[in-house]
Short mmCIF file of C-alpha atoms in Angstrom, two decimals:
data_model
loop_
_atom_site.label_atom_id
_atom_site.label_comp_id
_atom_site.label_asym_id
_atom_site.label_seq_id
_atom_site.Cartn_x
_atom_site.Cartn_y
_atom_site.Cartn_z
CA MET A 1 -56.64 5.22 28.20
CA LEU A 2 -53.98 6.29 25.70
CA VAL A 3 -50.54 6.49 26.98
CA LYS A 4 -47.36 7.33 25.07
CA THR A 5 -43.79 5.71 25.46
CA PHE A 6 -40.70 6.21 23.40
CA GLY A 7 -38.19 3.98 21.96
CA ALA A 8 -35.53 4.22 19.20
CA ALA A 9 -34.74 2.24 15.74
CA VAL A 10 -31.37 2.05 14.51
CA GLN A 11 -30.92 3.34 10.67
CA GLY A 12 -27.07 2.42 9.62
CA ILE A 13 -25.21 3.52 12.70
CA ASP A 14 -27.73 6.26 13.82
CA ALA A 15 -30.94 5.93 15.77
CA LEU A 16 -34.35 7.53 14.96
CA ILE A 17 -37.09 8.20 17.87
CA ILE A 18 -39.86 5.78 17.64
CA THR A 19 -43.24 7.04 19.65
CA ILE A 20 -45.36 4.17 20.78
CA GLU A 21 -48.90 4.90 21.43
CA VAL A 22 -50.93 2.52 23.51
CA ALA A 23 -54.61 2.52 23.80
CA ILE A 24 -56.96 0.39 26.09
CA SER A 25 -60.74 -0.15 25.64
CA ARG A 26 -63.37 -2.95 26.27
CA GLY A 27 -62.71 -5.98 24.27
CA PHE A 28 -60.43 -9.09 23.80
CA LEU A 29 -58.39 -8.08 20.62
CA PHE A 30 -54.67 -7.31 20.30
CA SER A 31 -53.77 -5.15 17.32
CA ILE A 32 -50.22 -3.35 16.39
CA VAL A 33 -49.68 -1.10 13.43
CA GLY A 34 -46.84 0.82 12.19
CA LEU A 35 -44.83 -1.42 10.00
CA PRO A 36 -43.72 -3.92 12.66
CA ASP A 37 -41.71 -7.04 11.67
CA ALA A 38 -42.44 -10.62 12.90
CA ALA A 39 -40.74 -10.10 16.32
CA VAL A 40 -42.52 -7.30 16.98
CA LYS A 41 -45.74 -8.74 16.22
CA GLU A 42 -44.77 -11.48 18.39
CA SER A 43 -44.25 -9.41 21.22
CA TYR A 44 -47.75 -9.86 22.91
CA ASP A 45 -47.01 -13.38 24.20
CA ARG A 46 -43.73 -12.45 25.62
CA VAL A 47 -45.06 -9.06 27.30
CA MET A 48 -48.12 -10.64 28.85
CA SER A 49 -45.95 -13.34 30.48
CA ALA A 50 -43.35 -11.13 31.83
CA ILE A 51 -46.25 -8.98 33.37
CA GLY A 52 -47.76 -11.82 34.71
CA GLN A 53 -44.33 -13.14 36.19
CA SER A 54 -43.58 -9.49 37.58
CA GLU A 55 -46.84 -9.87 39.78
CA MET A 56 -48.80 -7.42 37.75
CA LYS A 57 -52.11 -7.98 36.23
CA PRO A 58 -52.18 -8.78 32.45
CA PRO A 59 -54.83 -6.53 30.90
CA HIS A 60 -57.06 -8.85 29.12
CA LYS A 61 -58.93 -6.27 27.09
CA GLN A 62 -58.60 -4.55 23.61
CA ILE A 63 -55.45 -3.33 23.32
CA LEU A 64 -54.13 -0.80 19.96
CA VAL A 65 -50.64 -0.12 19.47
CA ASN A 66 -49.46 2.42 16.98
CA MET A 67 -45.67 2.81 16.43
CA SER A 68 -44.63 5.93 14.46
CA PRO A 69 -43.21 7.18 12.34
CA ALA A 70 -45.54 4.63 10.61
CA ASP A 71 -43.11 4.40 6.96
CA VAL A 72 -40.14 3.14 9.11
CA ARG A 73 -39.54 -0.57 9.59
CA LYS A 74 -39.78 -1.62 13.40
CA GLU A 75 -37.50 -4.82 13.93
CA GLY A 76 -36.44 -6.83 16.58
CA ALA A 77 -37.57 -7.60 20.30
CA ALA A 78 -35.91 -4.52 21.85
CA TYR A 79 -39.49 -2.92 21.89
CA ASP A 80 -40.80 -5.52 24.45
CA LEU A 81 -39.83 -3.29 27.24
CA PRO A 82 -41.62 -0.05 26.10
CA LEU A 83 -44.74 -2.01 25.04
CA ALA A 84 -44.93 -3.59 28.36
CA VAL A 85 -44.51 -0.11 30.20
CA GLY A 86 -47.23 1.35 27.72
CA ILE A 87 -49.46 -1.46 28.32
CA LEU A 88 -49.34 -1.20 31.92
CA ALA A 89 -49.32 2.51 32.17
CA ALA A 90 -52.67 2.63 29.63
CA ASP A 91 -54.04 0.05 32.26
CA GLY A 92 -53.48 2.45 35.51
CA GLN A 93 -51.00 0.11 36.77
CA ILE A 94 -48.00 2.60 36.36
CA GLN A 95 -48.33 5.86 37.51
CA CYS A 96 -45.59 7.85 36.09
CA PRO A 97 -46.44 11.56 35.35
CA ASN A 98 -42.89 11.85 33.90
CA LEU A 99 -43.22 9.00 31.56
CA GLY A 100 -42.40 10.74 28.44
CA LYS A 101 -38.89 11.91 29.73
CA TYR A 102 -37.43 8.50 29.23
CA LEU A 103 -36.34 6.57 26.34
CA ILE A 104 -37.03 2.83 27.08
CA MET A 105 -35.68 -0.07 25.23
CA GLY A 106 -35.05 -3.75 26.21
CA GLU A 107 -36.02 -7.40 25.31
CA LEU A 108 -38.51 -9.49 27.71
CA GLY A 109 -37.94 -12.82 28.76
CA LEU A 110 -41.10 -14.90 29.61
CA ASP A 111 -40.04 -14.66 33.49
CA GLY A 112 -39.76 -10.63 32.88
CA THR A 113 -35.99 -10.72 32.75
CA LEU A 114 -34.27 -7.91 30.80
CA LEU A 115 -32.12 -9.14 27.90
CA PRO A 116 -29.58 -7.25 25.97
CA ILE A 117 -30.00 -5.41 22.96
CA LYS A 118 -28.00 -3.85 20.13
CA GLY A 119 -27.63 -0.13 19.25
CA ALA A 120 -27.62 0.94 22.69
CA LEU A 121 -24.97 3.50 22.21
CA PRO A 122 -26.52 5.39 19.24
CA MET A 123 -30.00 5.29 20.85
CA ALA A 124 -28.56 6.86 23.95
CA ILE A 125 -26.80 9.59 21.66
CA LYS A 126 -30.25 10.06 19.96
CA ALA A 127 -31.75 10.28 23.32
CA ARG A 128 -29.76 13.43 24.45
CA GLU A 129 -30.08 14.83 21.00
CA ALA A 130 -33.75 14.83 21.35
CA GLY A 131 -33.94 16.25 24.70
CA PHE A 132 -34.99 12.95 26.93
CA GLU A 133 -33.89 13.36 30.51
CA GLY A 134 -32.88 9.70 31.05
CA MET A 135 -32.84 6.21 29.51
CA ILE A 136 -33.92 2.69 30.81
CA VAL A 137 -31.97 -0.22 29.39
CA PRO A 138 -31.12 -3.66 30.34
CA VAL A 139 -28.25 -3.69 32.93
CA ALA A 140 -26.10 -5.36 30.14
CA ASN A 141 -26.23 -2.13 28.34
CA VAL A 142 -26.09 0.30 30.99
CA ASP A 143 -22.36 1.04 30.93
CA GLU A 144 -22.28 1.16 26.90
CA ALA A 145 -25.15 3.72 27.04
CA ALA A 146 -23.90 5.50 29.87
CA VAL A 147 -20.70 6.50 27.82
CA VAL A 148 -23.04 9.39 26.80
CA ASN A 149 -22.79 12.05 29.06
CA ARG A 150 -25.54 14.68 30.30
CA LEU A 151 -28.16 11.75 30.04
CA LYS A 152 -29.12 9.81 33.11
CA VAL A 153 -28.92 6.10 31.98
CA TYR A 154 -30.88 3.58 34.52
CA GLY A 155 -29.81 -0.37 34.36
CA ALA A 156 -32.79 -2.62 35.09
CA SER A 157 -32.39 -6.46 35.50
CA ASN A 158 -36.31 -7.30 35.00
CA LEU A 159 -39.63 -5.61 34.28
CA SER A 160 -40.35 -5.59 38.03
CA GLU A 161 -37.32 -3.16 38.75
CA VAL A 162 -38.60 -0.93 35.93
CA ILE A 163 -42.17 -1.11 37.40
CA GLY A 164 -40.91 -0.03 40.73
CA PHE A 165 -38.70 2.88 39.35
CA LEU A 166 -41.37 4.42 37.47
CA ASN A 167 -43.75 4.01 40.32
CA GLY A 168 -41.50 5.86 42.53
CA VAL A 169 -41.41 2.60 44.76
CA SER A 170 -37.82 1.49 44.22
CA PRO A 171 -35.38 3.87 43.08
CA ILE A 172 -32.42 3.14 40.62
CA GLU A 173 -29.45 4.96 40.75
CA PRO A 174 -28.17 6.40 37.16
CA THR A 175 -25.02 4.69 35.84
CA GLU A 176 -22.14 7.05 35.38
CA VAL A 177 -18.99 6.26 33.35
CA ASP A 178 -15.69 8.38 33.19
CA THR A 179 -15.19 8.15 29.71
CA ARG A 180 -12.22 10.07 29.41
CA ALA A 181 -10.30 8.08 32.15
CA GLU A 182 -11.39 4.77 30.83
CA PHE A 183 -10.31 5.92 27.50
CA ALA A 184 -6.81 7.02 28.60
CA ARG A 185 -6.30 4.05 30.94
CA ALA A 186 -6.78 1.67 28.19
CA ALA A 187 -5.34 3.16 25.18
CA ASP A 188 -2.08 1.82 25.12
CA LEU A 189 -2.54 -1.72 26.04
CA PHE A 190 -1.41 -4.25 23.29
CA ASP A 191 -1.14 -7.69 23.20
CA PHE A 192 1.70 -7.82 20.66
CA ASP A 193 4.92 -5.52 20.15
CA PHE A 194 7.30 -5.24 17.57
CA ASN A 195 10.18 -5.83 19.61
CA GLU A 196 9.34 -9.39 19.35
CA VAL A 197 10.23 -9.37 15.54
CA LYS A 198 13.55 -10.39 14.57
CA GLY A 199 15.13 -9.06 11.32
CA GLN A 200 12.85 -7.30 8.49
CA PRO A 201 13.92 -4.04 8.53
CA LEU A 202 12.40 -2.71 5.27
CA VAL A 203 9.13 -4.53 6.13
CA LYS A 204 9.08 -2.40 9.58
CA ARG A 205 10.03 0.62 7.75
CA ALA A 206 7.08 -0.08 5.25
CA PHE A 207 4.76 -0.33 8.05
CA GLU A 208 5.84 2.80 9.75
CA VAL A 209 5.47 4.60 6.56
CA ALA A 210 2.01 3.10 5.89
CA CYS A 211 0.75 3.80 9.52
CA ALA A 212 2.29 7.54 9.41
CA GLY A 213 0.17 8.30 6.35
CA GLY A 214 -2.90 5.91 6.64
CA HIS A 215 -1.84 3.81 3.50
CA ASN A 216 -2.94 0.49 2.23
CA ILE A 217 -0.10 -2.04 2.24
CA LEU A 218 0.54 -5.41 0.51
CA LEU A 219 2.93 -8.06 1.53
CA ILE A 220 3.98 -10.76 -0.75
CA GLY A 221 6.54 -13.67 0.41
CA PRO A 222 6.70 -17.41 0.96
CA PRO A 223 5.06 -19.13 3.89
CA GLY A 224 6.80 -18.77 7.18
CA SER A 225 8.27 -15.30 6.40
CA GLY A 226 6.11 -13.52 9.03
CA LYS A 227 3.58 -11.58 6.96
CA SER A 228 0.70 -12.42 9.73
CA MET A 229 2.80 -12.03 12.70
CA MET A 230 3.91 -8.51 11.69
CA ALA A 231 0.43 -7.41 10.58
CA LYS A 232 -0.95 -8.40 14.04
CA ARG A 233 1.15 -6.04 15.49
CA LEU A 234 0.28 -2.92 13.33
CA PRO A 235 -2.34 -1.74 15.91
CA SER A 236 0.46 -0.97 18.30
CA ILE A 237 2.23 1.45 16.31
CA LEU A 238 -0.83 3.31 15.01
CA PRO A 239 -1.72 6.44 16.55
CA PRO A 240 -4.19 6.27 19.52
CA LEU A 241 -8.02 6.63 18.63
CA THR A 242 -9.34 10.04 19.84
CA LEU A 243 -12.42 10.26 21.71
CA SER A 244 -14.62 11.00 18.78
CA GLU A 245 -13.01 8.14 16.63
CA ALA A 246 -13.64 5.84 19.86
CA LEU A 247 -17.15 6.81 19.92
CA GLU A 248 -18.07 6.02 16.05
CA THR A 249 -16.12 2.96 16.44
CA THR A 250 -18.28 2.02 19.36
CA LYS A 251 -21.35 2.81 17.75
CA ILE A 252 -20.50 0.74 14.71
CA HIS A 253 -20.11 -2.43 16.93
CA SER A 254 -22.83 -1.82 19.19
CA VAL A 255 -25.18 -1.75 15.96
CA ALA A 256 -23.65 -4.98 14.73
CA GLY A 257 -23.60 -6.65 18.18
CA LYS A 258 -19.85 -7.16 18.33
CA LEU A 259 -18.68 -5.43 21.42
CA PRO A 260 -16.43 -7.48 23.61
CA ARG A 261 -18.14 -8.81 26.45
CA GLY A 262 -17.76 -6.60 29.43
CA SER A 263 -16.61 -3.50 27.18
CA HIS A 264 -18.62 -0.31 26.61
CA LEU A 265 -16.04 1.81 24.74
CA MET A 266 -13.47 1.09 21.98
CA THR A 267 -10.12 2.21 23.16
CA ALA A 268 -8.21 0.49 20.53
CA ARG A 269 -8.12 0.64 17.04
CA PRO A 270 -10.08 -2.30 15.61
CA PHE A 271 -8.13 -5.32 13.80
CA ARG A 272 -10.38 -7.43 11.78
CA SER A 273 -9.38 -10.40 9.76
CA PRO A 274 -11.84 -12.22 7.70
CA HIS A 275 -11.19 -15.79 6.43
CA HIS A 276 -10.80 -15.96 2.69
CA THR A 277 -14.42 -17.73 2.12
CA ILE A 278 -16.14 -14.51 3.49
CA SER A 279 -19.29 -13.35 1.00
CA SER A 280 -19.57 -9.99 -0.56
CA VAL A 281 -22.50 -8.93 1.98
CA ALA A 282 -20.42 -10.10 5.11
CA LEU A 283 -17.46 -7.91 3.87
CA VAL A 284 -19.56 -4.66 2.84
CA GLY A 285 -22.42 -5.15 5.02
CA GLY A 286 -26.48 -5.45 4.36
CA GLY A 287 -29.07 -8.32 4.59
CA SER A 288 -32.13 -9.42 3.11
CA ASN A 289 -34.12 -8.07 5.94
CA HIS A 290 -32.03 -6.30 8.93
CA PRO A 291 -29.08 -4.72 7.35
CA LEU A 292 -25.86 -4.98 9.51
CA PRO A 293 -22.36 -3.33 9.06
CA GLY A 294 -19.73 -5.67 7.00
CA GLU A 295 -16.11 -6.22 8.17
CA ILE A 296 -14.94 -3.06 6.18
CA SER A 297 -17.09 -1.00 8.71
CA LEU A 298 -16.23 -2.97 11.78
CA ALA A 299 -12.64 -1.95 10.47
CA HIS A 300 -13.31 1.47 10.50
CA ASN A 301 -10.96 3.96 12.23
CA GLY A 302 -8.84 0.74 12.10
CA ILE A 303 -6.99 -2.35 9.78
CA LEU A 304 -8.67 -4.70 7.53
CA PHE A 305 -6.20 -7.57 7.16
CA LEU A 306 -7.04 -10.12 4.40
CA ASP A 307 -4.55 -12.69 4.45
CA GLU A 308 -3.85 -14.73 1.38
CA LEU A 309 -5.44 -12.25 -0.79
CA PRO A 310 -5.68 -14.22 -3.83
CA GLU A 311 -7.60 -17.07 -2.31
CA PHE A 312 -10.74 -14.41 -1.64
CA SER A 313 -13.41 -14.51 -4.53
CA ARG A 314 -12.66 -11.69 -6.98
CA GLN A 315 -16.21 -10.50 -6.67
CA VAL A 316 -15.42 -10.02 -2.89
CA LEU A 317 -12.50 -8.08 -3.60
CA GLU A 318 -14.07 -5.71 -6.40
CA VAL A 319 -16.66 -4.62 -3.90
CA MET A 320 -13.81 -3.22 -1.96
CA ARG A 321 -12.83 -0.55 -4.80
CA GLN A 322 -15.26 2.04 -3.90
CA PRO A 323 -15.22 1.92 -0.58
CA LEU A 324 -11.37 2.45 -0.65
CA GLU A 325 -11.67 5.59 -2.21
CA ASP A 326 -14.80 6.96 -0.66
CA ARG A 327 -14.25 5.65 2.65
CA VAL A 328 -18.15 4.91 3.05
CA ILE A 329 -20.44 2.29 1.65
CA ASN A 330 -23.92 2.63 0.35
CA ILE A 331 -26.06 -0.32 0.89
CA SER A 332 -29.15 0.09 -1.42
CA ARG A 333 -31.81 -2.72 -1.56
CA ALA A 334 -35.63 -2.56 -2.60
CA ARG A 335 -36.68 -2.15 1.08
CA TYR A 336 -33.94 0.28 2.45
CA SER A 337 -30.91 2.16 1.61
CA VAL A 338 -28.07 2.83 4.38
CA ASP A 339 -24.64 4.37 4.71
CA TYR A 340 -21.76 2.79 6.73
CA PRO A 341 -18.46 4.50 7.26
CA ALA A 342 -15.76 2.31 6.16
CA GLY A 343 -12.28 4.44 6.77
CA PHE A 344 -10.26 1.64 7.19
CA MET A 345 -6.45 1.03 6.57
CA LEU A 346 -6.20 -2.10 3.95
CA VAL A 347 -3.32 -4.51 4.85
CA ALA A 348 -3.09 -7.69 2.66
CA SER A 349 -0.53 -10.47 2.32
CA MET A 350 -0.02 -13.04 -0.17
CA ASN A 351 2.11 -15.81 -1.57
CA PRO A 352 4.05 -14.99 -4.56
CA CYS A 353 2.92 -18.15 -6.56
CA PRO A 354 0.40 -21.15 -5.70
CA CYS A 355 3.18 -23.44 -4.13
CA GLY A 356 4.58 -20.12 -2.14
CA TYR A 357 8.09 -20.68 -2.92
CA TYR A 358 8.90 -18.47 -5.98
CA ASN A 359 12.20 -16.68 -5.26
CA HIS A 360 12.72 -18.65 -2.23
CA PRO A 361 16.48 -18.38 -0.87
CA THR A 362 16.35 -22.45 -0.20
CA LYS A 363 13.30 -23.80 -1.68
CA ILE A 364 12.71 -24.61 -5.13
CA CYS A 365 9.32 -23.30 -6.61
CA SER A 366 7.26 -26.03 -8.34
CA CYS A 367 4.94 -24.22 -10.00
CA PRO A 368 4.72 -24.48 -13.78
CA PRO A 369 5.85 -21.90 -16.43
CA GLY A 370 3.59 -18.82 -16.19
CA ALA A 371 1.94 -19.47 -12.78
CA VAL A 372 3.34 -16.69 -11.13
CA ASN A 373 1.68 -14.48 -13.49
CA ARG A 374 -1.88 -16.06 -13.28
CA TYR A 375 -1.66 -16.22 -9.75
CA LEU A 376 -0.80 -12.45 -9.43
CA SER A 377 -3.76 -11.96 -11.82
CA LYS A 378 -6.52 -13.02 -9.52
CA ILE A 379 -5.97 -9.46 -8.27
CA SER A 380 -7.39 -6.81 -10.30
CA GLY A 381 -5.20 -3.95 -11.48
CA PRO A 382 -7.72 -1.14 -10.27
CA LEU A 383 -7.73 -2.78 -6.93
CA MET A 384 -3.77 -3.61 -6.92
CA ASP A 385 -3.35 0.39 -7.87
CA ARG A 386 -5.30 1.31 -4.52
CA ILE A 387 -2.67 -0.39 -2.57
CA ASP A 388 -0.02 2.48 -2.05
CA LEU A 389 2.60 0.27 -0.68
CA GLN A 390 3.64 -3.15 -2.19
CA VAL A 391 6.56 -4.77 -0.35
CA GLU A 392 8.49 -8.19 -0.91
CA ILE A 393 9.11 -10.28 1.95
CA LEU A 394 11.88 -13.21 2.34
CA PRO A 395 12.22 -15.53 5.19
CA VAL A 396 14.24 -14.12 8.33
CA SER A 397 18.10 -15.41 8.16
CA PHE A 398 19.19 -17.96 10.80
CA ASP A 399 21.63 -15.03 12.08
CA ASP A 400 18.85 -12.64 12.46
CA LEU A 401 16.65 -15.30 14.52
CA GLN A 402 19.93 -16.14 16.72
CA ALA A 403 20.58 -12.53 17.32
CA GLU A 404 20.43 -11.55 20.83
CA GLY A 405 18.34 -8.49 22.26
CA ASP A 406 14.80 -7.16 21.58
CA GLY A 407 14.08 -5.38 18.42
CA GLU A 408 12.94 -1.57 18.50
CA PRO A 409 9.79 -1.62 20.75
CA SER A 410 6.45 -0.54 19.29
CA ALA A 411 6.46 2.46 21.61
CA GLU A 412 9.45 4.16 19.52
CA ILE A 413 7.91 3.51 16.15
CA ARG A 414 4.40 4.88 17.33
CA ARG A 415 6.03 7.83 18.49
CA ARG A 416 7.45 8.85 15.12
CA VAL A 417 4.23 7.64 13.43
CA ILE A 418 2.36 10.22 15.77
CA ALA A 419 4.94 12.89 15.26
CA ALA A 420 4.08 12.76 11.41
CA ARG A 421 0.44 12.52 12.02
CA GLN A 422 0.51 15.42 14.07
CA ILE A 423 2.26 17.38 11.02
CA GLN A 424 -0.78 16.21 8.68
CA THR A 425 -3.31 17.13 11.09
CA GLU A 426 -2.19 20.67 11.13
CA ARG A 427 -1.58 20.61 7.48
CA TYR A 428 -5.11 19.53 6.65
CA ALA A 429 -6.66 21.63 9.50
CA SER A 430 -8.54 23.76 6.99
CA GLU A 431 -9.68 20.57 4.71
CA PRO A 432 -12.45 19.16 5.60
CA GLY A 433 -12.75 15.13 5.60
CA ILE A 434 -9.00 14.98 5.28
CA HIS A 435 -6.73 13.94 8.23
CA CYS A 436 -3.86 12.36 6.49
CA ASN A 437 -1.81 12.02 3.42
CA ALA A 438 -3.52 8.84 2.01
CA GLN A 439 -6.76 10.79 1.83
CA MET A 440 -5.00 13.81 -0.40
CA GLY A 441 -7.45 14.67 -3.26
CA PRO A 442 -5.69 16.18 -6.70
CA ARG A 443 -6.18 19.85 -5.25
CA GLN A 444 -4.22 18.73 -2.01
CA MET A 445 -1.66 16.98 -3.91
CA ALA A 446 -0.97 19.92 -5.82
CA ARG A 447 -0.47 22.21 -3.00
CA TYR A 448 1.28 19.75 -0.67
CA ALA A 449 3.16 17.46 -2.85
CA LYS A 450 5.09 19.60 -5.31
CA LEU A 451 8.29 18.08 -6.70
CA SER A 452 11.61 19.65 -7.63
CA ALA A 453 13.35 19.53 -10.89
CA ASP A 454 15.18 16.70 -9.77
CA GLY A 455 12.15 15.05 -8.34
CA SER A 456 10.02 15.29 -11.32
CA ARG A 457 12.88 13.72 -13.43
CA ILE A 458 13.47 10.96 -11.22
CA LEU A 459 9.39 10.25 -11.20
CA ARG A 460 9.24 10.56 -14.95
CA GLU A 461 11.99 7.93 -15.40
CA ALA A 462 10.10 5.51 -13.05
CA MET A 463 6.61 6.11 -14.70
CA ASN A 464 8.29 5.16 -18.08
CA LYS A 465 10.15 2.35 -16.93
CA LEU A 466 7.54 0.57 -14.94
CA ASP A 467 4.67 1.47 -16.76
CA LEU A 468 2.87 2.82 -14.14
CA SER A 469 -0.77 4.07 -14.12
CA ALA A 470 -2.08 7.54 -13.37
CA ARG A 471 -3.48 6.17 -10.05
CA ALA A 472 0.06 4.58 -9.17
CA TYR A 473 1.64 8.05 -9.75
CA ASP A 474 -0.59 9.78 -7.23
CA ARG A 475 0.22 6.79 -4.66
CA ILE A 476 3.81 7.34 -5.11
CA LEU A 477 3.31 11.20 -4.26
CA ARG A 478 1.24 10.58 -1.53
CA VAL A 479 3.64 8.03 0.02
CA ALA A 480 6.74 10.22 -0.64
CA ARG A 481 4.92 13.21 1.19
CA THR A 482 4.41 10.71 4.12
CA ILE A 483 8.19 9.61 4.07
CA ALA A 484 9.01 13.56 4.22
CA ASP A 485 6.71 14.11 7.18
CA LEU A 486 8.51 11.20 9.12
CA ASP A 487 11.85 13.37 8.32
CA GLY A 488 10.34 16.35 9.49
CA GLU A 489 10.87 17.83 5.99
CA PRO A 490 8.39 20.58 4.44
CA ASP A 491 9.57 19.66 0.90
CA ILE A 492 9.71 16.04 -0.86
CA LEU A 493 13.33 15.46 -1.55
CA PRO A 494 14.93 12.96 -4.10
CA HIS A 495 15.49 10.22 -1.77
CA HIS A 496 12.01 10.34 -0.43
CA LEU A 497 10.81 9.86 -3.84
CA ARG A 498 13.14 6.87 -4.61
CA GLU A 499 11.89 5.30 -1.57
CA ALA A 500 8.21 5.58 -2.44
CA ILE A 501 9.01 4.24 -5.91
CA GLY A 502 10.89 1.24 -3.90
CA TYR A 503 7.39 0.31 -2.43
CA ARG A 504 5.77 -0.47 -5.63
CA ASN A 505 7.58 -3.90 -5.99
CA LEU A 506 4.59 -5.56 -8.00
CA ASP A 507 4.88 -2.93 -10.80
CA ARG A 508 8.33 -3.89 -11.63
CA SER A 509 8.58 -6.75 -14.47
CA SER A 510 11.33 -8.32 -12.48
CA TRP A 511 9.73 -7.68 -9.05
CA GLY A 512 10.43 -11.42 -7.76
CA SER A 513 14.32 -11.34 -8.41
CA THR A 514 15.41 -8.90 -5.80
CA ILE A 515 14.12 -6.63 -2.95
CA PRO A 516 14.72 -2.97 -3.72
CA LYS A 517 16.56 -1.41 -0.70
CA SER A 518 15.40 1.88 0.62
CA PRO A 519 17.80 4.55 0.45
CA ILE A 520 17.00 5.02 4.29
CA LEU A 521 18.53 1.78 5.02
CA GLN A 522 21.53 1.79 2.81
#
């Protein structure tokens, strides 16, 4: 007897429907074809043990399994459940005329327990697109898959429950998740707030500008000046995720198996902070056999924070150059080629020198001559040019630490950021793929970042004195456009441009001597 069941394979962050054909005849041979990996080939022993533990009779016959399309590699143990259902249905132990209406995925333990799988959300999205009526998954994945509406998602704890459901003996109620209510309830919950930060008005302002326009930012300052503490509070002033962004972000974390326990929808923008010993594959994604998203994709729609930037391998840093521009990373290997989204906001921090105390107000730098420039040269010029704001930070003074009262709360800063982002959303409504000022290309800049005669003169002088590159020129214009949006100004005014130039600290030959003051703060 020949029976078809349906599963799914994850490619990149999307899924592909896999048809599993099971034919049973006389004999004692088990054979599986269709480019299965070792985990799929080993499924026979798990499936037969699970069938026996589920009070069903393991069919000791000749079993032929074909998994199509045959040119797509089938990886992992998540095909155990559709294989078990197909074998039992082909043997006549499951009587379900509507078996083809369900997409079935799950890993089996030897006792028939259903174990969680990766990528349940993209599989559910594909199941709805393909017209399936329902989806059967392990109970640990049911909330994640149920985020997809107009699809009945059934969660089961073991193989016996699946068999009873398909035979119509023990019904399972489909799980429903009110996605919008869940999203709205958790969208404004943060562990950190900017009202806990004492002093540092210039850095707070730089963070506000960066979040308002989606710009990359680098903080340079001695240990203990608050770089990491302030960076951790950035998600609290970023605009909230839209529902489509939340679903896209959740898909990436689902495929990587990184969804927080008990969570089924990413409601806050991700904040990823890898250690400086990370490899280039772990950062951008890939792998020798089974490709997975890297840190830059896990930070999609959120923040990638690189603390102690010069300590990262130069090779690791250089692989970020293309994703920073294109907001997507293509992983090409001999066996596969996948695209992962990488639309992240880069936030980095570093010490000013190896000892960390260059330009410190009270401590003496012990580095030999030339050490500062050598330390900074660990970061290539092209990568530095891709960082829009470069801000020097000094330790907080004693008076600021002793000041009573809280600082400006994140909610107030976020309100201004959202207002600026709303201006950009309306501005780029007719520009596909562009949502904020940091994404502007030459055509958009020529249209939306025009300078007056005074502005052109100011920028020309800055370009000549600071010897800025063409890419730095573009970055200054993008940042100035964002500052104007924060002020609600339709045009870039001279003081907007001066402030934007002030955020290119590392382009200055004397960057370590003073902190350029923003005209807004004077």
